[in-house]
Amino acid sequence: MKKYTIEGERMFLERTAISLAAAQQKIKELTITKRTKRVAVTAAHGLVLAETITAPFPQPSFRRSGYDGYGITTADDGAFPITLRLAAEVPAGATFQQKLAAGETVRIMTGAQVPEDVVKVIMLEKTEQLPDGRVLFHEGSRSDNITPIGAEFPQGATLLTAGQRMNAGAISLLSAFGINECLVYEKPRVAVLATGTELLAAGSVPEAGKIYNSNGPLLAALVAENGGALYELGQIADEMATVEETLKRLAQEVDLIITTGGVSVGDFDFLAVAAQDSGQLLFNKLAMRPGSPTTAFVYENTPVLALSGNPGACFTGFYLLVEPLLQAFQGQESRLRQTTLKLAHDYRKKNNFDRYLRGTWREETVALVGSDQSSALGNLHLTTCFFKIPHEQELTAGEEVQVWCLPCK
């Protein structure tokens, strides 16, 4: 039975508010498909490993000199100063396979392979090359200055574990072992739809009663910033047929659909109706401010997160609801860091719902940044966290509040 009625063009939806925690749990329980593919290691930056990779050989794979210097044998590692005959030079990448006789030395460069019978590399600074080609060792060394085979990684040691997000260091590590491919999670394909006949595209001529579409570009950037692949950035009017047609098409092409606008209690909020008709409505109201009318449903096996059209609410809803789902597609947990900090100022506004305010944090305190209105967008670029004001409460400076610190900020 439909949980709404239509009188002419007016829609009346039944909504039951649930807590943010309950909504997050419903999203967490969604069945999603994590896709993997093999990519070049050099193209894996920012992607998440879907396999554990072990060392195919020890690192280093040969006895390696830690300094530029001269190698000596046990026979000559005694009283210093001492003068030895230079038998050969071993630059990085070369080898010296002959045996050193007593009284002989080899010049060895940093990173070069140390001959088997060399027991110490005496640093260049402690030596002097004489005019006749011999080498004078002014003093010895307590350290052998030789890195043994497998000192950093024995063969078979774990290099990177599944779930590691590839960064420059990880790429370097695999490259050092000659590994040129790795299995990663594919970025989830995401469609972003801004709804509303009142929206104008950037660059178009201003019109009375209309506003420029800022939430679409906002969400597109947030998707990219949090590991998603933007498949489509669209803008559709408030028309039921258009909404249904667009959802049906995208549900066959993407992993996740994010919408903004069209979910409030207005007369033309057709996305809210589509959610009711989907057959798998997760929720259509949250006991939170901003973003109370935020809606989530599954449309033909594809999750749809319908966020508020108010910029502040849209921004907040993305991080608290969409970001964890994007990470789940990549085999990850949410990157938001939850903590407790002290409020830097009084907050005296009571609300019947919990408020999740945009703020900035520093050391042990958190403070509101800019306006707390859901329609405000002038503070989004400054926001580094959200903090919670429990419903029906007024807080004073110094009281502790729950804080969600944002990634990439």
GROMACS .gro file of C-alpha atoms in nm:
model
  409
    1MET     CA    1   0.000   0.000   0.000
    2LYS     CA    2   0.138   0.343  -0.095
    3LYS     CA    3   0.224   0.562   0.200
    4TYR     CA    4   0.116   0.881   0.027
    5THR     CA    5  -0.188   1.035  -0.135
    6ILE     CA    6  -0.207   1.272  -0.432
    7GLU     CA    7  -0.470   1.540  -0.469
    8GLY     CA    8  -0.420   1.703  -0.807
    9GLU     CA    9  -0.046   1.781  -0.797
   10ARG     CA   10  -0.023   1.789  -0.417
   11MET     CA   11   0.147   1.497  -0.241
   12PHE     CA   12   0.117   1.405   0.122
   13LEU     CA   13   0.385   1.160   0.243
   14GLU     CA   14   0.389   0.961   0.562
   15ARG     CA   15   0.726   0.995   0.732
   16THR     CA   16   0.871   0.840   1.045
   17ALA     CA   17   1.189   0.997   1.180
   18ILE     CA   18   1.472   0.764   1.280
   19SER     CA   19   1.803   0.849   1.446
   20LEU     CA   20   2.118   0.915   1.248
   21ALA     CA   21   2.276   0.605   1.403
   22ALA     CA   22   1.983   0.389   1.288
   23ALA     CA   23   2.006   0.536   0.937
   24GLN     CA   24   2.380   0.470   0.923
   25GLN     CA   25   2.321   0.110   1.031
   26LYS     CA   26   2.063   0.058   0.755
   27ILE     CA   27   2.310   0.184   0.497
   28LYS     CA   28   2.585  -0.033   0.643
   29GLU     CA   29   2.365  -0.342   0.603
   30LEU     CA   30   2.308  -0.284   0.231
   31THR     CA   31   2.430  -0.560   0.001
   32ILE     CA   32   2.677  -0.404  -0.237
   33THR     CA   33   2.907  -0.542  -0.506
   34LYS     CA   34   3.275  -0.463  -0.471
   35ARG     CA   35   3.440  -0.487  -0.812
   36THR     CA   36   3.813  -0.552  -0.855
   37LYS     CA   37   4.060  -0.523  -1.141
   38ARG     CA   38   4.433  -0.553  -1.204
   39VAL     CA   39   4.605  -0.224  -1.280
   40ALA     CA   40   4.959  -0.105  -1.335
   41VAL     CA   41   5.123  -0.021  -1.003
   42THR     CA   42   5.207   0.323  -1.140
   43ALA     CA   43   4.835   0.383  -1.204
   44ALA     CA   44   4.719   0.264  -0.861
   45HIS     CA   45   4.761   0.587  -0.666
   46GLY     CA   46   4.457   0.646  -0.444
   47LEU     CA   47   4.309   0.302  -0.510
   48VAL     CA   48   4.264   0.035  -0.242
   49LEU     CA   49   4.446  -0.297  -0.262
   50ALA     CA   50   4.225  -0.604  -0.287
   51GLU     CA   51   4.511  -0.847  -0.223
   52THR     CA   52   4.801  -0.891   0.014
   53ILE     CA   53   5.139  -0.871  -0.159
   54THR     CA   54   5.450  -1.049  -0.030
   55ALA     CA   55   5.818  -1.007  -0.113
   56PRO     CA   56   5.920  -1.227  -0.411
   57PHE     CA   57   6.284  -1.209  -0.293
   58PRO     CA   58   6.472  -1.066   0.006
   59GLN     CA   59   6.542  -0.693   0.028
   60PRO     CA   60   6.820  -0.619  -0.011
   61SER     CA   61   6.886  -0.922  -0.229
   62PHE     CA   62   7.264  -0.890  -0.190
   63ARG     CA   63   7.509  -0.758   0.069
   64ARG     CA   64   7.489  -0.383   0.013
   65SER     CA   65   7.734  -0.108   0.098
   66GLY     CA   66   7.596   0.171   0.312
   67TYR     CA   67   7.862   0.423   0.212
   68ASP     CA   68   8.117   0.520  -0.048
   69GLY     CA   69   8.441   0.364   0.074
   70TYR     CA   70   8.687   0.077   0.052
   71GLY     CA   71   8.627  -0.288   0.135
   72ILE     CA   72   8.877  -0.485   0.342
   73THR     CA   73   8.912  -0.851   0.436
   74THR     CA   74   8.955  -1.005   0.780
   75ALA     CA   75   9.330  -1.032   0.722
   76ASP     CA   76   9.366  -0.654   0.702
   77ASP     CA   77   9.115  -0.556   0.970
   78GLY     CA   78   9.377  -0.497   1.235
   79ALA     CA   79   9.611  -0.218   1.336
   80PHE     CA   80   9.560   0.114   1.162
   81PRO     CA   81   9.686   0.316   0.982
   82ILE     CA   82   9.747   0.067   0.700
   83THR     CA   83   9.819   0.095   0.327
   84LEU     CA   84   9.652  -0.145   0.077
   85ARG     CA   85   9.672  -0.196  -0.298
   86LEU     CA   86   9.361  -0.099  -0.495
   87ALA     CA   87   9.248  -0.411  -0.684
   88ALA     CA   88   8.923  -0.285  -0.845
   89GLU     CA   89   8.633  -0.042  -0.829
   90VAL     CA   90   8.273  -0.161  -0.775
   91PRO     CA   91   8.017   0.105  -0.879
   92ALA     CA   92   7.645   0.056  -0.808
   93GLY     CA   93   7.505  -0.208  -1.039
   94ALA     CA   94   7.840  -0.385  -1.090
   95THR     CA   95   7.988  -0.692  -0.919
   96PHE     CA   96   8.338  -0.810  -0.827
   97GLN     CA   97   8.364  -1.189  -0.829
   98GLN     CA   98   8.737  -1.239  -0.762
   99LYS     CA   99   8.898  -1.318  -0.430
  100LEU     CA  100   9.085  -1.039  -0.255
  101ALA     CA  101   9.436  -1.127  -0.143
  102ALA     CA  102   9.576  -0.999   0.183
  103GLY     CA  103   9.691  -0.641   0.133
  104GLU     CA  104   9.426  -0.565  -0.132
  105THR     CA  105   9.116  -0.346  -0.122
  106VAL     CA  106   8.828  -0.257  -0.355
  107ARG     CA  107   8.660   0.080  -0.402
  108ILE     CA  108   8.285   0.038  -0.336
  109MET     CA  109   8.007   0.290  -0.401
  110THR     CA  110   7.696   0.343  -0.187
  111GLY     CA  111   7.439   0.075  -0.269
  112ALA     CA  112   7.685  -0.147  -0.456
  113GLN     CA  113   7.716  -0.522  -0.399
  114VAL     CA  114   7.987  -0.607  -0.144
  115PRO     CA  115   8.220  -0.893  -0.246
  116GLU     CA  116   8.182  -1.207  -0.035
  117ASP     CA  117   8.521  -1.187   0.138
  118VAL     CA  118   8.488  -0.818   0.232
  119VAL     CA  119   8.407  -0.792   0.602
  120LYS     CA  120   8.402  -0.412   0.636
  121VAL     CA  121   8.357  -0.103   0.423
  122ILE     CA  122   8.574   0.178   0.556
  123MET     CA  123   8.415   0.516   0.482
  124LEU     CA  124   8.589   0.730   0.219
  125GLU     CA  125   8.641   1.009   0.474
  126LYS     CA  126   8.876   0.784   0.672
  127THR     CA  127   9.101   0.705   0.377
  128GLU     CA  128   9.338   0.874   0.134
  129GLN     CA  129   9.430   0.763  -0.219
  130LEU     CA  130   9.807   0.789  -0.266
  131PRO     CA  131   9.986   0.900  -0.587
  132ASP     CA  132  10.104   0.544  -0.657
  133GLY     CA  133   9.741   0.416  -0.661
  134ARG     CA  134   9.751   0.259  -0.317
  135VAL     CA  135   9.502   0.355  -0.046
  136LEU     CA  136   9.597   0.476   0.300
  137PHE     CA  137   9.350   0.387   0.577
  138HIS     CA  138   9.394   0.638   0.860
  139GLU     CA  139   9.162   0.447   1.092
  140GLY     CA  140   8.928   0.150   1.100
  141SER     CA  141   8.559   0.120   1.181
  142ARG     CA  142   8.363  -0.048   1.457
  143SER     CA  143   8.069  -0.093   1.218
  144ASP     CA  144   8.097  -0.304   0.905
  145ASN     CA  145   7.876  -0.057   0.709
  146ILE     CA  146   7.725  -0.351   0.520
  147THR     CA  147   7.350  -0.414   0.500
  148PRO     CA  148   7.296  -0.793   0.500
  149ILE     CA  149   7.065  -0.983   0.265
  150GLY     CA  150   6.699  -0.955   0.375
  151ALA     CA  151   6.767  -0.695   0.642
  152GLU     CA  152   6.452  -0.501   0.555
  153PHE     CA  153   6.231  -0.773   0.405
  154PRO     CA  154   6.307  -1.146   0.404
  155GLN     CA  155   6.164  -1.338   0.110
  156GLY     CA  156   5.789  -1.397   0.165
  157ALA     CA  157   5.747  -1.107   0.408
  158THR     CA  158   5.430  -0.901   0.378
  159LEU     CA  159   5.485  -0.583   0.181
  160LEU     CA  160   5.129  -0.447   0.169
  161THR     CA  161   4.805  -0.588   0.306
  162ALA     CA  162   4.464  -0.596   0.142
  163GLY     CA  163   4.282  -0.277   0.233
  164GLN     CA  164   4.591  -0.056   0.204
  165ARG     CA  165   4.518   0.260   0.010
  166MET     CA  166   4.794   0.303  -0.245
  167ASN     CA  167   5.005   0.614  -0.204
  168ALA     CA  168   5.340   0.725  -0.340
  169GLY     CA  169   5.533   0.520  -0.083
  170ALA     CA  170   5.336   0.204  -0.159
  171ILE     CA  171   5.396   0.248  -0.532
  172SER     CA  172   5.767   0.292  -0.464
  173LEU     CA  173   5.778  -0.019  -0.244
  174LEU     CA  174   5.620  -0.248  -0.503
  175SER     CA  175   5.833  -0.098  -0.778
  176ALA     CA  176   6.146  -0.178  -0.574
  177PHE     CA  177   6.054  -0.545  -0.607
  178GLY     CA  178   5.986  -0.523  -0.979
  179ILE     CA  179   5.611  -0.570  -0.925
  180ASN     CA  180   5.427  -0.393  -1.204
  181GLU     CA  181   5.062  -0.490  -1.142
  182CYS     CA  182   4.834  -0.518  -0.842
  183LEU     CA  183   4.471  -0.612  -0.772
  184VAL     CA  184   4.263  -0.316  -0.653
  185TYR     CA  185   3.901  -0.231  -0.584
  186GLU     CA  186   3.748  -0.035  -0.865
  187LYS     CA  187   3.620   0.307  -0.776
  188PRO     CA  188   3.241   0.295  -0.736
  189ARG     CA  189   3.060   0.454  -1.031
  190VAL     CA  190   2.847   0.737  -0.897
  191ALA     CA  191   2.577   0.948  -1.058
  192VAL     CA  192   2.494   1.287  -0.907
  193LEU     CA  193   2.157   1.443  -0.982
  194ALA     CA  194   2.046   1.791  -0.882
  195THR     CA  195   1.668   1.822  -0.901
  196GLY     CA  196   1.449   2.127  -0.929
  197THR     CA  197   1.298   2.347  -1.197
  198GLU     CA  198   1.441   2.643  -1.009
  199LEU     CA  199   1.802   2.547  -1.090
  200LEU     CA  200   2.023   2.722  -1.344
  201ALA     CA  201   2.347   2.585  -1.487
  202ALA     CA  202   2.664   2.783  -1.427
  203GLY     CA  203   2.726   3.033  -1.705
  204SER     CA  204   2.361   3.076  -1.795
  205VAL     CA  205   2.180   3.410  -1.777
  206PRO     CA  206   2.028   3.488  -1.435
  207GLU     CA  207   1.649   3.453  -1.416
  208ALA     CA  208   1.406   3.587  -1.160
  209GLY     CA  209   1.312   3.330  -0.898
  210LYS     CA  210   1.586   3.085  -1.000
  211ILE     CA  211   1.919   2.989  -0.841
  212TYR     CA  212   2.240   2.847  -0.975
  213ASN     CA  213   2.308   2.480  -0.918
  214SER     CA  214   2.584   2.463  -0.655
  215ASN     CA  215   2.500   2.129  -0.493
  216GLY     CA  216   2.570   1.928  -0.808
  217PRO     CA  217   2.931   2.050  -0.838
  218LEU     CA  218   2.967   2.019  -0.459
  219LEU     CA  219   2.870   1.652  -0.461
  220ALA     CA  220   3.077   1.577  -0.771
  221ALA     CA  221   3.387   1.713  -0.598
  222LEU     CA  222   3.309   1.526  -0.274
  223VAL     CA  223   3.264   1.200  -0.465
  224ALA     CA  224   3.606   1.240  -0.629
  225GLU     CA  225   3.765   1.347  -0.301
  226ASN     CA  226   3.639   1.034  -0.126
  227GLY     CA  227   3.732   0.765  -0.377
  228GLY     CA  228   3.433   0.755  -0.613
  229ALA     CA  229   3.432   0.783  -0.993
  230LEU     CA  230   3.183   1.039  -1.119
  231TYR     CA  231   2.981   0.870  -1.394
  232GLU     CA  232   2.730   1.145  -1.459
  233LEU     CA  233   2.653   1.490  -1.323
  234GLY     CA  234   2.297   1.573  -1.417
  235GLN     CA  235   2.026   1.826  -1.353
  236ILE     CA  236   1.659   1.734  -1.387
  237ALA     CA  237   1.330   1.912  -1.341
  238ASP     CA  238   1.065   1.824  -1.083
  239GLU     CA  239   0.862   1.597  -1.309
  240MET     CA  240   0.761   1.250  -1.198
  241ALA     CA  241   0.812   1.090  -1.538
  242THR     CA  242   1.157   1.245  -1.575
  243VAL     CA  243   1.260   1.137  -1.227
  244GLU     CA  244   1.151   0.777  -1.282
  245GLU     CA  245   1.303   0.757  -1.628
  246THR     CA  246   1.637   0.890  -1.505
  247LEU     CA  247   1.648   0.660  -1.204
  248LYS     CA  248   1.562   0.357  -1.418
  249ARG     CA  249   1.840   0.433  -1.667
  250LEU     CA  250   2.109   0.508  -1.411
  251ALA     CA  251   2.022   0.208  -1.194
  252GLN     CA  252   2.151  -0.014  -1.477
  253GLU     CA  253   2.473   0.183  -1.520
  254VAL     CA  254   2.610   0.291  -1.183
  255ASP     CA  255   2.679   0.159  -0.834
  256LEU     CA  256   2.531   0.452  -0.644
  257ILE     CA  257   2.298   0.742  -0.718
  258ILE     CA  258   2.317   1.061  -0.510
  259THR     CA  259   2.048   1.324  -0.550
  260THR     CA  260   2.001   1.664  -0.397
  261GLY     CA  261   1.666   1.838  -0.364
  262GLY     CA  262   1.320   1.695  -0.416
  263VAL     CA  263   1.291   1.515  -0.081
  264SER     CA  264   1.131   1.772   0.146
  265VAL     CA  265   0.764   1.813   0.230
  266GLY     CA  266   0.687   2.036  -0.065
  267ASP     CA  267   0.414   1.979  -0.319
  268PHE     CA  268   0.649   1.876  -0.601
  269ASP     CA  269   0.909   1.659  -0.432
  270PHE     CA  270   0.885   1.363  -0.667
  271LEU     CA  271   1.203   1.192  -0.545
  272ALA     CA  272   1.034   1.132  -0.213
  273VAL     CA  273   0.749   0.963  -0.400
  274ALA     CA  274   0.994   0.754  -0.605
  275ALA     CA  275   1.144   0.640  -0.276
  276GLN     CA  276   0.803   0.532  -0.148
  277ASP     CA  277   0.739   0.343  -0.473
  278SER     CA  278   1.081   0.176  -0.483
  279GLY     CA  279   0.974  -0.123  -0.274
  280GLN     CA  280   1.284  -0.092  -0.057
  281LEU     CA  281   1.262   0.233   0.135
  282LEU     CA  282   1.529   0.255   0.403
  283PHE     CA  283   1.417   0.581   0.561
  284ASN     CA  284   1.259   0.910   0.460
  285LYS     CA  285   1.315   1.125   0.766
  286LEU     CA  286   1.594   1.166   1.017
  287ALA     CA  287   1.576   1.299   1.369
  288MET     CA  288   1.854   1.548   1.296
  289ARG     CA  289   1.914   1.904   1.185
  290PRO     CA  290   2.008   1.995   0.921
  291GLY     CA  291   1.885   1.735   0.673
  292SER     CA  292   1.573   1.599   0.840
  293PRO     CA  293   1.401   1.500   0.509
  294THR     CA  294   1.706   1.304   0.387
  295THR     CA  295   1.586   0.985   0.221
  296ALA     CA  296   1.749   0.655   0.125
  297PHE     CA  297   1.611   0.370  -0.083
  298VAL     CA  298   1.715   0.096  -0.324
  299TYR     CA  299   1.596   0.140  -0.680
  300GLU     CA  300   1.626  -0.175  -0.893
  301ASN     CA  301   1.918  -0.301  -0.679
  302THR     CA  302   2.100   0.035  -0.683
  303PRO     CA  303   2.127   0.243  -0.363
  304VAL     CA  304   1.991   0.597  -0.388
  305LEU     CA  305   2.083   0.859  -0.127
  306ALA     CA  306   1.852   1.157  -0.165
  307LEU     CA  307   2.001   1.454   0.018
  308SER     CA  308   1.849   1.786   0.106
  309GLY     CA  309   1.860   2.071  -0.144
  310ASN     CA  310   1.993   2.308   0.121
  311PRO     CA  311   2.373   2.332   0.073
  312GLY     CA  312   2.467   2.296   0.439
  313ALA     CA  313   2.238   1.997   0.485
  314CYS     CA  314   2.360   1.843   0.160
  315PHE     CA  315   2.723   1.875   0.270
  316THR     CA  316   2.652   1.729   0.614
  317GLY     CA  317   2.441   1.445   0.476
  318PHE     CA  318   2.714   1.347   0.232
  319TYR     CA  319   2.975   1.293   0.500
  320LEU     CA  320   2.754   1.129   0.761
  321LEU     CA  321   2.567   0.897   0.521
  322VAL     CA  322   2.724   0.877   0.174
  323GLU     CA  323   3.095   0.877   0.257
  324PRO     CA  324   3.079   0.550   0.459
  325LEU     CA  325   2.899   0.381   0.167
  326LEU     CA  326   3.161   0.500  -0.082
  327GLN     CA  327   3.430   0.351   0.140
  328ALA     CA  328   3.240   0.022   0.172
  329PHE     CA  329   3.251  -0.018  -0.209
  330GLN     CA  330   3.630   0.000  -0.171
  331GLY     CA  331   3.651  -0.246   0.118
  332GLN     CA  332   3.709   0.033   0.369
  333GLU     CA  333   3.552   0.183   0.679
  334SER     CA  334   3.454   0.549   0.695
  335ARG     CA  335   3.749   0.784   0.709
  336LEU     CA  336   3.574   1.024   0.946
  337ARG     CA  337   3.751   1.028   1.281
  338GLN     CA  338   3.519   1.041   1.580
  339THR     CA  339   3.638   1.204   1.899
  340THR     CA  340   3.525   1.420   2.190
  341LEU     CA  341   3.630   1.784   2.224
  342LYS     CA  342   3.536   2.083   2.438
  343LEU     CA  343   3.300   2.344   2.297
  344ALA     CA  344   3.483   2.676   2.254
  345HIS     CA  345   3.170   2.889   2.305
  346ASP     CA  346   2.813   2.879   2.433
  347TYR     CA  347   2.539   2.738   2.210
  348ARG     CA  348   2.196   2.837   2.335
  349LYS     CA  349   1.959   2.723   2.058
  350LYS     CA  350   1.733   2.436   2.156
  351ASN     CA  351   1.591   2.198   1.895
  352ASN     CA  352   1.362   1.898   1.911
  353PHE     CA  353   1.617   1.707   1.696
  354ASP     CA  354   1.992   1.660   1.745
  355ARG     CA  355   2.191   1.924   1.558
  356TYR     CA  356   2.506   1.839   1.362
  357LEU     CA  357   2.684   2.169   1.317
  358ARG     CA  358   2.965   2.259   1.080
  359GLY     CA  359   3.274   2.359   1.270
  360THR     CA  360   3.650   2.375   1.296
  361TRP     CA  361   3.862   2.202   1.558
  362ARG     CA  362   4.195   2.292   1.712
  363GLU     CA  363   4.383   2.090   1.971
  364GLU     CA  364   4.119   2.021   2.241
  365THR     CA  365   3.836   2.251   2.129
  366VAL     CA  366   3.574   2.280   1.855
  367ALA     CA  367   3.387   2.589   1.738
  368LEU     CA  368   3.104   2.676   1.504
  369VAL     CA  369   3.229   2.815   1.173
  370GLY     CA  370   3.004   3.069   1.004
  371SER     CA  371   2.626   3.024   1.003
  372ASP     CA  372   2.447   2.722   1.148
  373GLN     CA  373   2.164   2.757   0.894
  374SER     CA  374   2.111   2.463   0.659
  375SER     CA  375   2.081   2.702   0.365
  376ALA     CA  376   2.422   2.858   0.429
  377LEU     CA  377   2.704   2.767   0.193
  378GLY     CA  378   2.966   3.029   0.281
  379ASN     CA  379   3.130   2.806   0.542
  380LEU     CA  380   3.155   2.475   0.355
  381HIS     CA  381   3.512   2.539   0.240
  382LEU     CA  382   3.614   2.620   0.599
  383THR     CA  383   3.450   2.321   0.768
  384THR     CA  384   3.689   2.063   0.910
  385CYS     CA  385   3.444   1.876   1.133
  386PHE     CA  386   3.088   1.835   1.254
  387PHE     CA  387   2.987   1.845   1.619
  388LYS     CA  388   2.665   1.737   1.785
  389ILE     CA  389   2.431   1.943   1.999
  390PRO     CA  390   2.190   1.694   2.159
  391HIS     CA  391   1.820   1.770   2.122
  392GLU     CA  392   1.652   1.996   2.373
  393GLN     CA  393   1.988   2.103   2.520
  394GLU     CA  394   2.175   2.429   2.559
  395LEU     CA  395   2.550   2.398   2.602
  396THR     CA  396   2.808   2.630   2.757
  397ALA     CA  397   3.172   2.677   2.668
  398GLY     CA  398   3.392   2.399   2.802
  399GLU     CA  399   3.130   2.124   2.781
  400GLU     CA  400   3.232   1.816   2.585
  401VAL     CA  401   3.064   1.734   2.254
  402GLN     CA  402   3.089   1.452   2.001
  403VAL     CA  403   3.297   1.548   1.699
  404TRP     CA  404   3.343   1.397   1.351
  405CYS     CA  405   3.669   1.516   1.196
  406LEU     CA  406   3.659   1.518   0.817
  407PRO     CA  407   3.917   1.348   0.594
  408CYS     CA  408   4.104   1.558   0.335
  409LYS     CA  409   4.066   1.869   0.555
   0.00000   0.00000   0.00000
